[in-house]
Short mmCIF file of C-alpha atoms and ligand atoms in Angstrom, two decimals:
data_model
loop_
_atom_site.label_atom_id
_atom_site.label_comp_id
_atom_site.label_asym_id
_atom_site.label_seq_id
_atom_site.Cartn_x
_atom_site.Cartn_y
_atom_site.Cartn_z
CA MET T 28 -151.89 85.74 10.59
CA GLY T 29 -150.59 82.86 9.51
CA GLU T 30 -149.61 80.42 12.01
CA MET T 31 -145.73 80.39 11.31
CA GLU T 32 -145.94 84.32 11.12
CA ARG T 33 -147.55 84.30 15.03
CA LEU T 34 -144.61 82.83 15.89
CA ASP T 35 -141.81 84.41 13.87
CA GLY T 36 -140.41 86.45 17.24
CA PHE T 37 -139.89 83.22 19.09
CA CYS T 38 -137.53 81.16 16.27
CA ASP T 39 -134.46 83.03 16.69
CA VAL T 40 -135.36 83.10 20.14
CA PRO T 41 -135.83 81.30 23.82
CA HIS T 42 -139.16 80.32 23.80
CA ARG T 43 -141.24 78.17 25.96
CA ARG T 44 -143.62 75.21 24.10
CA PHE T 45 -147.17 73.79 24.96
CA ASN T 46 -147.48 69.75 24.89
CA PRO T 47 -150.91 69.54 25.13
CA LEU T 48 -151.22 65.89 25.32
CA ARG T 49 -149.21 65.86 28.72
CA GLY T 50 -150.73 69.63 29.94
CA GLU T 51 -146.91 70.05 29.62
CA TRP T 52 -144.26 73.42 29.37
CA LEU T 53 -141.13 73.07 27.64
CA LEU T 54 -138.12 75.50 26.84
CA VAL T 55 -136.67 75.52 23.63
CA SER T 56 -133.04 77.32 23.26
CA PRO T 57 -133.18 77.72 19.33
CA HIS T 58 -129.70 79.80 20.11
CA ARG T 59 -127.30 77.19 21.32
CA GLY T 60 -128.59 74.74 18.17
CA LYS T 61 -126.88 76.88 16.12
CA ARG T 62 -123.32 76.86 18.00
CA PRO T 63 -120.83 74.66 15.78
CA TRP T 64 -122.21 71.02 14.36
CA ASN T 65 -118.09 69.06 15.56
CA GLY T 66 -119.53 66.53 13.90
CA ASP T 67 -118.70 63.41 15.03
CA VAL T 68 -120.08 61.16 12.89
CA SER T 69 -117.90 57.71 13.54
CA LYS T 70 -119.79 55.30 13.14
CA GLU T 71 -121.24 52.59 16.16
CA ASP T 72 -118.95 49.52 16.44
CA SER T 73 -120.10 47.70 13.32
CA GLU T 74 -120.55 45.06 15.03
CA VAL T 75 -120.93 41.78 12.41
CA LYS T 76 -124.59 39.60 14.46
CA PRO T 77 -124.94 36.72 13.16
CA ALA T 78 -128.14 35.64 11.97
CA TYR T 79 -128.57 32.84 14.92
CA ASP T 80 -126.89 33.62 18.11
CA PRO T 81 -126.26 30.03 20.35
CA LYS T 82 -125.99 33.02 23.14
CA CYS T 83 -128.52 34.63 22.77
CA TYR T 84 -132.17 34.00 24.82
CA LEU T 85 -134.57 34.85 22.17
CA CYS T 86 -133.70 33.50 19.62
CA PRO T 87 -135.46 29.96 18.33
CA GLY T 88 -134.53 26.82 20.52
CA ASN T 89 -132.48 28.31 22.78
CA ALA T 90 -133.33 28.22 26.95
CA ARG T 91 -134.01 31.96 27.97
CA ALA T 92 -132.65 33.12 31.50
CA GLY T 93 -132.71 30.69 34.13
CA GLY T 94 -132.72 27.57 31.41
CA GLU T 95 -135.31 26.62 32.62
CA ILE T 96 -138.08 26.96 29.67
CA VAL T 97 -137.23 27.01 25.35
CA ASN T 98 -138.77 28.74 22.98
CA PRO T 99 -139.49 26.80 20.25
CA LYS T 100 -138.18 27.22 16.76
CA TYR T 101 -140.40 29.74 15.65
CA GLU T 102 -140.63 30.68 11.77
CA SER T 103 -142.37 34.72 12.37
CA THR T 104 -143.10 36.73 15.33
CA PHE T 105 -143.61 34.86 18.41
CA VAL T 106 -144.49 35.87 22.29
CA PHE T 107 -144.31 34.79 25.58
CA LYS T 108 -144.79 35.63 29.47
CA ASN T 109 -141.76 38.34 30.36
CA ASP T 110 -140.18 35.92 33.27
CA PHE T 111 -138.94 39.13 35.19
CA SER T 112 -143.15 40.97 34.29
CA ALA T 113 -142.56 43.65 37.01
CA LEU T 114 -147.05 42.74 37.21
CA PHE T 115 -148.53 40.20 38.86
CA ASP T 116 -151.92 37.91 37.07
CA ASP T 117 -153.32 37.41 40.57
CA GLY T 118 -152.07 37.09 44.23
CA THR T 119 -151.80 40.75 44.80
CA PRO T 120 -154.24 43.03 46.71
CA GLN T 121 -157.15 45.23 44.71
CA THR T 122 -157.07 47.15 46.99
CA SER T 123 -156.10 50.64 48.72
CA VAL T 124 -154.48 52.62 50.76
CA GLU T 125 -154.28 56.17 51.99
CA PHE T 126 -153.38 57.67 55.23
CA ALA T 127 -152.03 61.04 57.12
CA ASP T 128 -153.66 62.88 54.84
CA GLY T 129 -152.89 61.46 51.72
CA LEU T 130 -149.37 61.89 52.01
CA PHE T 131 -149.17 58.05 51.95
CA ARG T 132 -150.83 55.73 49.61
CA VAL T 133 -150.62 53.04 48.17
CA GLN T 134 -152.56 51.15 45.28
CA GLY T 135 -152.85 47.60 44.36
CA VAL T 136 -152.60 46.62 40.81
CA LYS T 137 -152.29 43.81 39.01
CA GLY T 138 -151.37 42.70 35.09
CA GLU T 139 -148.97 41.05 32.65
CA CYS T 140 -146.02 41.69 31.05
CA ARG T 141 -145.48 39.46 27.37
CA VAL T 142 -142.31 39.95 25.46
CA ILE T 143 -142.28 39.81 21.58
CA CYS T 144 -139.99 39.00 19.63
CA PHE T 145 -140.68 40.97 15.52
CA SER T 146 -138.18 37.91 13.80
CA PRO T 147 -137.00 34.62 14.43
CA ARG T 148 -133.77 36.42 13.00
CA HIS T 149 -131.30 37.78 15.25
CA ASP T 150 -129.84 39.76 13.00
CA LEU T 151 -132.20 42.34 11.61
CA THR T 152 -134.28 45.29 13.37
CA LEU T 153 -137.46 46.69 12.78
CA PRO T 154 -135.85 49.13 9.37
CA LYS T 155 -134.08 45.43 7.92
CA MET T 156 -137.47 43.58 8.02
CA SER T 157 -139.55 43.53 5.02
CA VAL T 158 -142.82 45.27 4.66
CA GLU T 159 -144.87 41.93 4.61
CA GLU T 160 -142.59 40.69 7.57
CA ILE T 161 -143.21 44.56 9.60
CA ARG T 162 -147.34 43.41 8.86
CA GLY T 163 -146.02 40.84 10.24
CA VAL T 164 -145.19 42.87 13.84
CA VAL T 165 -148.48 44.73 13.32
CA ASP T 166 -151.14 42.17 13.60
CA LEU T 167 -149.60 40.63 16.30
CA TRP T 168 -150.20 44.63 18.77
CA ALA T 169 -154.02 44.30 17.20
CA SER T 170 -154.27 41.12 18.67
CA GLN T 171 -152.51 41.06 21.12
CA THR T 172 -154.17 45.04 22.31
CA GLU T 173 -157.39 42.99 21.47
CA GLU T 174 -157.11 40.01 23.82
CA LEU T 175 -155.05 41.59 26.55
CA SER T 176 -157.80 44.72 27.05
CA GLN T 177 -160.17 42.12 28.33
CA LYS T 178 -158.88 42.64 31.42
CA TYR T 179 -156.96 45.43 31.57
CA ARG T 180 -157.58 48.85 31.68
CA TRP T 181 -154.58 49.59 29.73
CA VAL T 182 -151.80 48.05 27.22
CA GLN T 183 -148.82 48.94 26.33
CA ILE T 184 -147.04 48.45 23.43
CA PHE T 185 -143.37 48.85 23.22
CA GLU T 186 -139.33 48.71 22.02
CA ASN T 187 -136.39 49.74 23.97
CA LYS T 188 -134.00 50.20 20.91
CA GLY T 189 -130.37 49.95 21.63
CA GLN T 190 -128.13 49.47 24.24
CA GLU T 191 -128.08 53.25 24.98
CA MET T 192 -132.38 52.33 26.17
CA GLY T 193 -131.15 49.96 28.61
CA CYS T 194 -132.36 46.90 26.19
CA SER T 195 -130.51 43.41 27.59
CA SER T 196 -130.40 42.25 23.97
CA PRO T 197 -129.55 43.34 20.20
CA HIS T 198 -132.86 40.67 19.23
CA PRO T 199 -135.67 42.20 17.26
CA HIS T 200 -138.69 42.66 20.17
CA GLY T 201 -141.20 44.01 21.66
CA GLN T 202 -142.74 44.20 25.10
CA ILE T 203 -145.84 44.83 26.49
CA TRP T 204 -147.53 45.10 29.16
CA ALA T 205 -151.19 45.23 30.20
CA SER T 206 -152.69 47.03 33.56
CA SER T 207 -155.59 46.90 36.36
CA SER T 208 -154.92 50.50 35.65
CA LEU T 209 -153.33 54.09 33.30
CA PRO T 210 -150.05 54.54 34.20
CA ASN T 211 -148.69 58.03 34.53
CA GLU T 212 -148.91 58.62 31.15
CA ALA T 213 -152.41 57.44 29.97
CA LEU T 214 -153.74 59.06 32.26
CA LYS T 215 -152.46 62.57 31.66
CA GLU T 216 -153.43 61.93 27.46
CA ASP T 217 -156.86 60.96 28.48
CA GLU T 218 -158.04 63.83 30.48
CA ASN T 219 -156.32 66.27 27.79
CA GLN T 220 -157.93 64.58 24.81
CA LYS T 221 -161.16 64.61 27.10
CA GLU T 222 -161.08 68.44 28.00
CA PHE T 223 -160.60 68.84 24.55
CA PHE T 224 -163.05 66.96 22.71
CA LYS T 225 -165.25 68.49 25.20
CA LYS T 226 -165.03 71.64 24.22
CA HIS T 227 -164.49 71.95 20.68
CA GLY T 228 -165.82 68.81 20.04
CA ARG T 229 -163.99 66.93 17.66
CA THR T 230 -161.33 65.74 18.75
CA LEU T 231 -157.54 66.96 19.66
CA LEU T 232 -155.23 65.02 17.45
CA SER T 233 -156.83 64.47 14.75
CA THR T 234 -157.64 68.77 14.52
CA TYR T 235 -153.42 69.09 15.21
CA VAL T 236 -153.09 66.86 11.68
CA GLU T 237 -155.23 68.91 9.61
CA GLU T 238 -153.08 72.17 11.64
CA GLU T 239 -149.49 70.21 11.10
CA CYS T 240 -150.72 69.20 7.07
CA ARG T 241 -151.38 73.07 7.27
CA GLN T 242 -147.75 73.98 8.56
CA GLU T 243 -145.35 71.32 6.76
CA THR T 244 -142.88 72.61 8.73
CA ARG T 245 -142.91 70.05 10.77
CA ILE T 246 -144.11 66.88 9.09
CA VAL T 247 -141.17 64.57 7.74
CA THR T 248 -143.21 62.12 5.78
CA GLN T 249 -146.18 60.55 5.72
CA ASN T 250 -148.26 58.23 2.64
CA GLU T 251 -152.59 58.06 2.85
CA ASP T 252 -153.14 57.30 5.97
CA TRP T 253 -150.07 57.52 7.85
CA LEU T 254 -148.19 60.80 9.13
CA VAL T 255 -144.98 61.27 10.64
CA LEU T 256 -143.65 64.71 12.00
CA VAL T 257 -141.96 65.94 14.80
CA PRO T 258 -144.68 67.84 17.36
CA PHE T 259 -144.27 71.18 17.98
CA TRP T 260 -143.50 69.97 21.79
CA ALA T 261 -140.71 67.62 21.09
CA VAL T 262 -138.79 67.17 23.96
CA TRP T 263 -136.34 64.97 22.59
CA PRO T 264 -134.49 66.27 19.55
CA TYR T 265 -135.50 64.51 16.79
CA GLU T 266 -138.41 62.74 18.93
CA THR T 267 -141.29 62.16 16.28
CA LEU T 268 -145.24 62.00 16.40
CA LEU T 269 -146.69 59.11 14.62
CA LEU T 270 -149.96 59.61 13.28
CA PRO T 271 -153.22 57.99 11.27
CA LYS T 272 -155.34 60.48 9.06
CA PHE T 273 -157.95 59.13 9.50
CA ASP T 274 -160.29 58.61 12.85
CA VAL T 275 -158.70 55.20 14.55
CA GLN T 276 -158.73 54.77 19.22
CA ARG T 277 -157.42 51.50 18.90
CA ILE T 278 -154.32 49.79 17.12
CA SER T 279 -157.17 46.80 17.13
CA GLU T 280 -159.08 48.08 15.19
CA LEU T 281 -157.43 48.81 12.33
CA SER T 282 -158.65 48.07 8.64
CA THR T 283 -156.15 45.59 6.68
CA THR T 284 -155.21 48.34 4.82
CA GLN T 285 -154.44 50.32 7.24
CA ARG T 286 -152.63 48.00 8.61
CA ASP T 287 -150.15 47.82 5.42
CA THR T 288 -149.42 51.32 5.12
CA LEU T 289 -148.81 51.43 8.48
CA ALA T 290 -146.79 48.80 7.78
CA GLN T 291 -144.79 50.54 5.16
CA ILE T 292 -144.35 54.15 7.05
CA LEU T 293 -142.26 52.70 9.59
CA LYS T 294 -139.93 50.65 7.66
CA GLU T 295 -139.33 53.29 5.38
CA PHE T 296 -139.18 56.52 8.54
CA LEU T 297 -137.52 53.58 10.98
CA GLY T 298 -135.03 53.41 7.80
CA THR T 299 -134.75 58.06 7.21
CA TYR T 300 -134.33 56.95 11.69
CA ASP T 301 -131.07 54.08 10.79
CA SER T 302 -129.50 56.95 7.71
CA LEU T 303 -129.19 60.02 10.25
CA PHE T 304 -126.39 59.48 12.15
CA ASP T 305 -125.36 56.15 9.78
CA VAL T 306 -126.26 54.31 12.82
CA SER T 307 -129.40 51.71 14.00
CA PHE T 308 -131.05 54.43 15.13
CA PRO T 309 -131.49 53.73 19.20
CA TYR T 310 -134.85 55.04 20.69
CA SER T 311 -138.15 54.03 23.61
CA MET T 312 -141.19 53.45 20.87
CA GLY T 313 -145.10 52.80 22.03
CA TRP T 314 -148.95 53.49 21.18
CA HIS T 315 -151.48 55.04 22.98
CA GLY T 316 -154.64 54.64 22.08
CA ALA T 317 -157.94 54.01 23.69
CA PRO T 318 -157.99 52.30 26.87
CA GLY T 319 -160.48 49.34 27.51
CA ASN T 320 -162.14 47.92 24.55
CA ALA T 321 -164.67 48.94 21.86
CA ALA T 322 -167.45 46.78 23.59
CA ASP T 323 -167.17 48.21 27.77
CA GLY T 324 -169.64 50.86 27.26
CA VAL T 325 -166.98 53.39 28.45
CA ASP T 326 -167.60 56.51 25.82
CA ASN T 327 -163.94 57.46 24.09
CA ALA T 328 -164.82 59.40 20.78
CA HIS T 329 -162.22 61.54 22.43
CA TRP T 330 -158.65 59.42 21.02
CA THR T 331 -157.03 59.10 19.18
CA LEU T 332 -154.31 55.79 18.50
CA HIS T 333 -150.53 57.12 17.34
CA ALA T 334 -147.16 56.29 18.71
CA HIS T 335 -144.12 57.69 20.56
CA PHE T 336 -140.50 57.60 19.59
CA TYR T 337 -138.29 59.29 22.42
CA PRO T 338 -134.78 58.70 20.74
CA PRO T 339 -131.78 59.76 22.77
CA LEU T 340 -129.69 61.00 19.94
CA PHE T 341 -127.94 64.65 19.08
CA ARG T 342 -125.52 65.17 17.51
CA SER T 343 -123.49 62.20 16.38
CA ALA T 344 -124.28 57.98 16.65
CA LYS T 345 -122.74 58.67 20.15
CA VAL T 346 -123.38 61.83 21.37
CA LYS T 347 -126.63 61.22 23.27
CA LYS T 348 -129.25 64.48 25.46
CA HIS T 349 -129.21 63.91 29.15
CA MET T 350 -132.34 64.80 30.45
CA VAL T 351 -130.40 65.64 33.61
CA GLY T 352 -129.46 69.47 35.33
CA TYR T 353 -132.49 71.54 34.64
CA GLU T 354 -134.85 69.19 33.38
CA MET T 355 -134.99 66.56 36.77
CA LEU T 356 -135.16 69.77 38.94
CA GLY T 357 -137.09 72.77 36.43
CA GLU T 358 -138.14 71.47 33.14
CA PRO T 359 -137.49 69.88 29.84
CA GLN T 360 -135.13 71.73 27.70
CA ARG T 361 -134.17 72.23 24.18
CA ASP T 362 -131.86 73.11 21.34
CA ILE T 363 -132.00 72.80 17.77
CA THR T 364 -135.90 73.11 17.08
CA PRO T 365 -138.25 70.57 16.19
CA GLU T 366 -138.56 72.55 13.58
CA GLN T 367 -134.82 72.15 12.28
CA ALA T 368 -134.25 68.39 13.30
CA ALA T 369 -138.05 68.15 10.45
CA ASP T 370 -136.32 69.84 8.25
CA ARG T 371 -132.67 66.96 8.57
CA LEU T 372 -135.40 64.32 8.60
CA ARG T 373 -138.36 65.46 5.76
CA ALA T 374 -134.33 65.87 3.45
CA LEU T 375 -133.54 62.02 4.93
CA ALA T 376 -136.94 60.34 3.66
CA LEU T 377 -137.14 62.57 0.85
CA ALA T 378 -133.40 61.55 -0.52
CA LEU T 379 -134.25 57.47 0.05
CA LYS T 380 -137.30 57.23 -1.65
P1 H2U A 29 -135.72 44.69 26.76
O1 H2U A 29 -137.09 44.79 26.24
O2 H2U A 29 -135.68 46.36 27.62
O3 H2U A 29 -134.20 44.58 26.70
O4 H2U A 29 -136.65 43.37 27.98
C1 H2U A 29 -136.44 42.66 27.70
C2 H2U A 29 -137.65 41.78 28.16
O5 H2U A 29 -137.20 39.88 28.42
C3 H2U A 29 -136.91 42.14 30.02
O6 H2U A 29 -138.14 42.45 30.69
C4 H2U A 29 -137.22 39.89 28.94
C5 H2U A 29 -136.82 40.51 30.50
O7 H2U A 29 -137.21 40.90 31.80
N1 H2U A 29 -136.15 38.54 28.94
C6 H2U A 29 -137.14 37.47 29.95
O8 H2U A 29 -138.36 37.78 29.58
N2 H2U A 29 -136.84 36.64 30.00
C7 H2U A 29 -135.84 36.25 29.37
O9 H2U A 29 -135.10 34.61 29.19
C8 H2U A 29 -134.12 37.13 28.97
C9 H2U A 29 -135.15 38.25 28.63
ZN1 ZN A 30 -131.56 36.44 19.13
#
């Protein structure tokens, strides 16, 4: 029996799907996706942004929040230590405390938080930048990971984009939080990939890529090195996973051509996101790669580098999915199936080619 036929009976009825990376289930209710599309397709308030905003904390030459530090007149990318860091690199206890049968546990943690401006231009976003400019961001993600992984076990690169995600500034920027311990998501992915590798002798995500290339139903777009798909276990309506078609564990280990093709697919598929509801598409995105660094002697053969994109929008630029109610108390739930979401995104990606 083919893979798709095995799923046939489930297509139109409620079912649960398993996320092997996180080791968690979600509820899919496809019949609810067939509710009429009372399409609010209104655009976002199309306020035109200036290329330079004298009030922006991130624009070149401007004073940052607090007023003491002034940004240099940077011309491409710019990294600085977060003025309101969530982690400190020294001065905090690095011990653990546990009492009352483990009901109370505290662990010391140290780390560093940085902000990365993607461009000096206040009015741009990643998909509005050129492939060459995005390539500069890829290099920065890689060099920051390389540097911080010498000191910290986990380097989390991420971008909160859009007011819907609580992003504090429209200036194109992302963040890096590096920490001495693995955060929850990293720990779950590490354990689940390790388990799969032990059992099957190959990586979870390379096996998944092979299978998705066979089935094709969830692929949004691809080039010679990279694949964008709506994962079988996606929770957010238009959630995607960006995966390499080759074996790589960390972003810092990408070759020159793999960085080129990454910049190309980012430009293309983030443009597709923008065209979905005709709006600068909000999301939280981030990279997950093997903890530590290549020289630390830890075997991370089970890891595959990948990026998650979690966009909150559902039916239009205005209608957002909320993770509330059943999702807080039971488990995440989605209406349109990952396959339906992939169909829409793929059609848009093709139209833009
Ligand atoms: P968002 O990516 O969610 O918008 O957060 C921006 C970060 O930038 C936030 O962590 C930092 C905030 O602490 N920031 C500074 O470090 N200095 C500033 O002058 C403005 C914002
Ligand atoms: Zn700005």
